Coordinates of C-alpha atoms and ligand atoms in Angstrom, one line a residue:
M1 CA -64.3 -58.2 -5.5
A2 CA -60.9 -56.7 -7.2
A3 CA -57.9 -59.4 -7.4
R4 CA -55.7 -60.2 -5.2
L5 CA -51.7 -58.2 -5.3
L6 CA -49.2 -60.2 -6.6
D7 CA -46.4 -57.7 -4.7
G8 CA -42.9 -58.2 -6.5
K9 CA -41.9 -55.5 -5.4
S10 CA -41.9 -57.1 -1.7
L11 CA -41.4 -60.6 -2.8
A12 CA -37.9 -58.8 -4.6
A13 CA -37.5 -57.5 -1.3
Q14 CA -37.8 -60.2 1.1
V15 CA -35.6 -62.0 -1.3
R16 CA -32.0 -59.3 -2.1
S17 CA -32.5 -60.5 2.3
E18 CA -31.8 -63.6 1.9
V19 CA -28.6 -62.6 -1.2
K20 CA -27.2 -60.4 1.2
E21 CA -27.1 -63.3 4.6
S22 CA -25.1 -65.3 1.5
V23 CA -23.2 -62.9 0.7
V24 CA -22.7 -62.9 4.4
R25 CA -21.9 -66.1 4.6
L26 CA -19.5 -65.5 0.7
A27 CA -16.5 -63.9 2.4
R28 CA -16.5 -65.8 5.1
R29 CA -15.0 -67.4 2.3
G30 CA -13.5 -65.2 1.0
I31 CA -15.6 -64.7 -1.3
V32 CA -17.0 -61.8 -2.7
P33 CA -19.6 -62.3 -5.3
G34 CA -18.8 -59.7 -8.6
L35 CA -20.6 -59.4 -11.8
A36 CA -19.5 -57.7 -15.5
V37 CA -22.8 -55.8 -17.1
I38 CA -22.1 -54.9 -20.6
L39 CA -24.0 -52.1 -22.2
V40 CA -22.9 -51.3 -25.7
G41 CA -25.0 -48.6 -27.1
D42 CA -26.8 -46.2 -25.9
D43 CA -30.7 -47.2 -25.7
A44 CA -32.4 -45.3 -22.8
A45 CA -34.6 -48.2 -21.7
S46 CA -31.2 -51.0 -21.9
R47 CA -29.6 -47.5 -19.7
V48 CA -32.0 -47.8 -17.5
Y49 CA -32.2 -51.4 -16.2
V50 CA -27.9 -52.0 -16.3
R51 CA -27.9 -48.8 -13.3
N52 CA -31.3 -51.0 -11.8
K53 CA -29.1 -54.1 -12.2
T54 CA -26.3 -52.2 -10.8
R55 CA -27.1 -50.4 -7.5
A56 CA -29.6 -54.0 -6.5
C57 CA -26.1 -55.4 -6.4
E58 CA -23.8 -52.5 -4.4
E59 CA -27.6 -53.0 -2.0
T60 CA -27.4 -56.9 -1.7
G61 CA -23.0 -56.1 -1.5
V62 CA -22.6 -58.2 -5.0
R63 CA -19.5 -56.3 -6.4
S64 CA -21.1 -54.8 -9.9
L65 CA -18.2 -54.0 -12.9
Q66 CA -19.9 -52.2 -15.7
I67 CA -18.6 -52.2 -19.5
D68 CA -19.5 -49.4 -21.2
L69 CA -18.6 -50.0 -25.4
P70 CA -19.9 -47.5 -28.3
A71 CA -23.1 -49.1 -30.7
S72 CA -19.7 -48.7 -33.1
V73 CA -18.5 -51.5 -31.2
S74 CA -17.3 -54.4 -33.6
Q75 CA -18.8 -58.2 -32.4
D76 CA -14.7 -59.9 -32.7
A77 CA -14.1 -57.3 -29.2
L78 CA -16.7 -57.5 -28.6
L79 CA -16.0 -61.4 -27.6
R80 CA -12.9 -60.6 -26.7
R81 CA -14.0 -58.7 -24.0
I82 CA -16.5 -61.3 -22.4
A83 CA -13.5 -64.0 -23.2
E84 CA -11.5 -61.7 -21.1
I85 CA -14.7 -62.2 -18.2
N86 CA -14.5 -65.1 -18.2
A87 CA -11.6 -65.5 -17.8
D88 CA -11.4 -63.1 -15.0
P89 CA -11.9 -65.3 -11.6
A90 CA -12.6 -62.0 -9.5
L91 CA -16.5 -62.0 -12.1
H92 CA -18.4 -65.5 -11.4
G93 CA -21.4 -63.2 -13.2
I94 CA -21.5 -61.9 -16.5
L95 CA -24.5 -60.0 -18.6
V96 CA -25.2 -58.5 -22.1
Q97 CA -28.0 -56.5 -22.0
L98 CA -30.6 -57.0 -24.6
P99 CA -30.5 -56.1 -27.6
L100 CA -27.5 -56.0 -29.2
P101 CA -27.1 -53.3 -32.9
S102 CA -28.0 -54.6 -35.1
H103 CA -24.9 -55.7 -36.8
I104 CA -23.8 -58.1 -33.5
D105 CA -24.9 -61.8 -34.2
A106 CA -26.3 -61.7 -30.0
W107 CA -26.4 -66.0 -30.1
E108 CA -22.5 -65.6 -30.8
V109 CA -22.4 -63.4 -28.2
M110 CA -24.1 -65.3 -25.6
R111 CA -22.7 -69.0 -26.5
V112 CA -19.1 -67.6 -26.3
V113 CA -19.9 -66.4 -22.7
A114 CA -18.7 -68.9 -20.4
P115 CA -21.9 -70.7 -19.4
E116 CA -20.5 -70.7 -15.7
K117 CA -21.2 -67.4 -15.6
D118 CA -23.9 -67.1 -17.1
V119 CA -26.6 -66.0 -15.2
D120 CA -29.2 -64.7 -18.0
G121 CA -29.3 -68.3 -18.6
F122 CA -29.5 -67.4 -21.8
H123 CA -26.7 -69.8 -22.8
L124 CA -28.1 -72.8 -25.4
R125 CA -26.2 -75.2 -22.9
N126 CA -28.1 -73.2 -20.0
L127 CA -31.7 -73.4 -22.1
G128 CA -30.9 -76.8 -23.7
A129 CA -30.6 -77.6 -19.7
L130 CA -34.2 -76.3 -19.3
V131 CA -35.8 -77.9 -21.9
A132 CA -34.1 -81.3 -20.6
G133 CA -35.7 -80.0 -17.0
A134 CA -32.2 -80.5 -16.3
P135 CA -30.1 -77.8 -13.2
G136 CA -28.8 -75.1 -14.9
F137 CA -29.1 -71.1 -14.2
V138 CA -32.6 -70.4 -15.6
P139 CA -33.8 -66.7 -18.0
C140 CA -34.6 -64.3 -14.7
T141 CA -37.8 -63.0 -15.8
P142 CA -39.5 -66.7 -16.4
A143 CA -37.7 -67.8 -12.8
G144 CA -38.9 -64.8 -11.5
I145 CA -42.6 -65.6 -12.5
M146 CA -42.7 -68.3 -10.6
R147 CA -41.4 -67.5 -7.9
L148 CA -44.5 -65.2 -7.7
L149 CA -47.3 -67.8 -8.4
R150 CA -45.2 -70.2 -5.7
H151 CA -44.9 -67.8 -3.5
A152 CA -48.5 -67.1 -4.7
E153 CA -49.3 -70.1 -3.9
V154 CA -51.3 -69.7 -7.5
P155 CA -52.3 -73.3 -8.2
L156 CA -50.8 -74.7 -10.9
A157 CA -50.8 -78.6 -11.5
G158 CA -53.6 -79.4 -14.0
R159 CA -54.3 -75.8 -14.6
R160 CA -54.6 -74.4 -18.0
A161 CA -52.4 -71.4 -18.6
V162 CA -52.2 -69.1 -22.0
I163 CA -48.8 -67.3 -22.5
V164 CA -49.5 -64.1 -24.5
G165 CA -45.9 -64.0 -26.3
R166 CA -43.5 -66.3 -28.1
S167 CA -39.7 -64.7 -27.3
G168 CA -36.3 -66.8 -26.3
T169 CA -35.8 -64.6 -23.4
V170 CA -39.2 -64.9 -21.6
G171 CA -42.4 -66.9 -23.9
K172 CA -40.3 -70.1 -24.1
P173 CA -38.4 -70.8 -21.3
L174 CA -41.9 -69.8 -19.8
A175 CA -43.3 -72.4 -21.1
L176 CA -41.4 -74.6 -20.1
L177 CA -41.0 -74.4 -16.7
L178 CA -45.0 -73.5 -16.3
L179 CA -44.8 -77.7 -18.1
Q180 CA -42.3 -78.4 -15.4
A181 CA -44.9 -77.5 -13.2
D182 CA -47.5 -79.7 -14.6
A183 CA -49.7 -77.4 -16.1
T184 CA -51.0 -77.0 -19.8
V185 CA -49.4 -74.6 -21.7
T186 CA -50.6 -72.2 -24.9
V187 CA -48.4 -70.2 -26.4
C188 CA -49.9 -67.3 -28.4
H189 CA -48.0 -65.1 -30.8
S190 CA -48.8 -62.3 -33.4
R191 CA -50.1 -65.0 -35.7
T192 CA -52.8 -66.5 -33.2
V193 CA -56.1 -66.5 -34.9
D194 CA -58.8 -65.4 -32.2
L195 CA -56.4 -64.4 -28.6
A196 CA -59.6 -63.6 -26.8
R197 CA -60.5 -67.7 -27.4
E198 CA -57.3 -68.3 -26.0
T199 CA -56.7 -66.3 -23.1
L200 CA -60.1 -67.0 -22.2
Q201 CA -59.5 -70.3 -21.3
A202 CA -56.3 -69.4 -19.5
D203 CA -56.6 -70.3 -15.3
I204 CA -53.3 -68.2 -15.8
L205 CA -52.3 -65.9 -18.4
V206 CA -49.5 -64.2 -19.0
A207 CA -49.1 -61.3 -21.4
A208 CA -44.8 -60.6 -22.2
A209 CA -45.4 -59.5 -25.9
G210 CA -44.5 -55.4 -25.3
R211 CA -48.2 -54.3 -26.1
P212 CA -49.6 -51.8 -23.5
K213 CA -53.2 -52.7 -23.1
L214 CA -52.9 -55.3 -25.3
V215 CA -55.6 -57.9 -22.8
S216 CA -58.7 -56.4 -21.8
A217 CA -61.0 -57.4 -19.1
G218 CA -63.2 -59.5 -21.6
M219 CA -60.4 -61.5 -22.7
V220 CA -60.3 -62.6 -19.0
K221 CA -61.5 -65.5 -17.6
P222 CA -63.0 -64.5 -14.0
G223 CA -60.6 -65.8 -10.8
A224 CA -58.1 -66.0 -13.1
C225 CA -54.1 -65.5 -12.1
V226 CA -53.1 -62.8 -14.7
V227 CA -49.3 -61.8 -14.4
D228 CA -48.3 -59.2 -16.9
V229 CA -44.4 -59.0 -17.7
G230 CA -44.9 -55.9 -20.2
I231 CA -42.9 -52.6 -20.5
N232 CA -44.7 -50.0 -22.0
R233 CA -43.5 -46.0 -22.9
L234 CA -46.4 -44.5 -22.9
P235 CA -46.8 -41.0 -25.4
D236 CA -46.9 -38.9 -22.3
G237 CA -43.4 -41.2 -20.7
S238 CA -45.9 -43.3 -18.1
L239 CA -45.0 -46.7 -18.1
A240 CA -48.2 -49.1 -19.3
G241 CA -48.2 -52.8 -18.7
D242 CA -50.1 -54.9 -21.6
V243 CA -52.9 -55.9 -19.2
D244 CA -55.8 -53.0 -18.7
F245 CA -54.3 -53.3 -15.0
H246 CA -58.0 -51.5 -13.8
R247 CA -60.4 -53.4 -15.4
V248 CA -58.7 -56.5 -15.7
N249 CA -58.5 -55.5 -11.7
D250 CA -62.2 -57.0 -10.7
V251 CA -62.6 -60.3 -13.3
A252 CA -58.7 -61.7 -12.3
G253 CA -58.1 -63.1 -9.0
W254 CA -54.5 -62.6 -8.9
L255 CA -53.0 -59.3 -10.5
T256 CA -49.9 -57.7 -10.8
P257 CA -49.4 -54.5 -11.1
V258 CA -47.0 -52.3 -13.3
P259 CA -44.4 -51.7 -12.2
G260 CA -44.1 -53.1 -9.0
G261 CA -44.5 -57.0 -10.0
V262 CA -42.8 -59.1 -12.7
G263 CA -39.8 -56.7 -13.3
P264 CA -38.0 -56.6 -9.4
M265 CA -38.8 -60.6 -9.1
T266 CA -36.7 -59.7 -12.6
I267 CA -34.0 -58.3 -10.5
A268 CA -34.7 -60.1 -7.7
M269 CA -32.9 -63.4 -9.7
L270 CA -30.6 -62.2 -11.3
L271 CA -29.4 -61.5 -7.8
E272 CA -30.1 -64.8 -6.5
N273 CA -27.7 -66.1 -10.0
C274 CA -25.4 -63.9 -8.9
I275 CA -24.8 -65.8 -5.8
R276 CA -25.0 -69.4 -6.6
A277 CA -22.2 -68.8 -10.1
A278 CA -20.0 -66.9 -7.0
S279 CA -21.3 -70.5 -5.0
T280 CA -20.0 -73.0 -7.5
Ligands
NDP301 P1 -40.2 -59.5 -28.2 O1 -40.9 -58.5 -28.6 O2 -38.9 -60.1 -27.8 O3 -41.7 -60.3 -28.2 C1 -42.8 -60.0 -27.7 C2 -43.6 -61.6 -27.9 O4 -45.4 -61.1 -28.3 C3 -43.3 -62.2 -29.8 O5 -43.7 -62.9 -29.6 C4 -44.3 -61.9 -30.8 O6 -45.4 -62.1 -31.8 C5 -46.0 -61.6 -29.2 N1 -46.7 -60.2 -30.0 C6 -46.7 -59.1 -30.6 N2 -48.0 -58.3 -30.4 C7 -49.0 -59.2 -30.3 C8 -50.2 -59.2 -30.6 N3 -50.5 -58.3 -30.2 N4 -51.5 -60.8 -30.4 C9 -49.9 -61.2 -29.4 N5 -49.1 -61.9 -29.7 C10 -48.0 -60.9 -30.2 O7 -40.7 -59.2 -26.3 P2 -40.5 -59.1 -25.0 O8 -41.0 -61.6 -24.4 O9 -39.4 -59.4 -24.2 O10 -41.1 -59.0 -24.2 C11 -42.6 -58.9 -24.0 C12 -42.3 -57.6 -23.2 O11 -41.8 -57.6 -21.2 C13 -41.4 -55.8 -23.6 O12 -43.3 -55.2 -23.0 C14 -40.7 -56.0 -22.5 O13 -40.2 -54.4 -21.8 C15 -41.2 -57.3 -21.1 N6 -40.1 -57.1 -20.7 C16 -40.6 -56.6 -19.4 C17 -39.2 -57.9 -18.4 C18 -40.0 -57.3 -16.9 O14 -38.7 -57.8 -16.4 N7 -41.1 -57.3 -16.0 C19 -38.2 -58.7 -18.0 C20 -38.5 -58.6 -20.1 C21 -39.2 -58.4 -21.1 P3 -44.3 -63.0 -32.7 O15 -43.0 -63.6 -32.3 O16 -44.7 -63.7 -34.0 O17 -43.6 -61.7 -33.6

């Protein structure tokens, strides 16, 4: 039997319509939520992500200001630009598209973004709040995954969750959110010995490695919920996730498609964070 599809596209559309309602409510208080999006350099994938984010802003009534800086921009100049946005009351959120050129220290950049405008949830204060279970901005991709799981009523408490990938933007924050939801969490990475032995234990399996078709059907426990975070551009130009969708579809109980799964939810959570930043 085919897995139930975790349809991020339609859930994200629902979130966007709630965001639109919030924009109308904020307008009654004279507030137009504003997001500054900083793009450094000319990475093709980053350009696409930024375009998708600014489009979603336009569609929902969140004002977006895109700031394009050359790859050669100095770290000081970038930090100064962020400081200006921090001081601008019309801009409630700041997003610095990653990755940054190698001469720029991304942690230093994240440190300078005002925590109350840090709609990506990457400032150490927000990451610390996540560790402590305190309120703060939660990184958008992990937040979107949790929303998808909750919406589909995937049981989490007491279940085994296995995450493949330990990045600071996806794997690690997601591990904390799944722990908060009372799952028993394992985080795998490139040095994990016998990945399949780990993934076969998973009631919830999240693939966030950036390796096309890393997760095969033989690595999935029958009935498991499989979330595919990966976005990989194949040599023929097509997009693929980290999961062998067609084969895993016969084994899993739930499955996210790529595209149309986690990606749209990431953007939807960004919009929600912008509304929250503008509301406080
Ligand atoms: P990173 O490259 O920062 O992290 C990848 C992680 O996967 C690392 O922890 C790495 O291990 C681990 N890994 C790599 N290869 C293997 C392997 N063969 N076996 C086990 N673990 C492995 O990537 P991100 O977390 O930023 O992104 C992951 C994927 O998700 C990418 O495809 C990215 O494009 C996509 N993405 C999608 C988003 C969306 O909205 N849908 C948002 C963000 C990312 P180690 O730490 O040991 O190197």
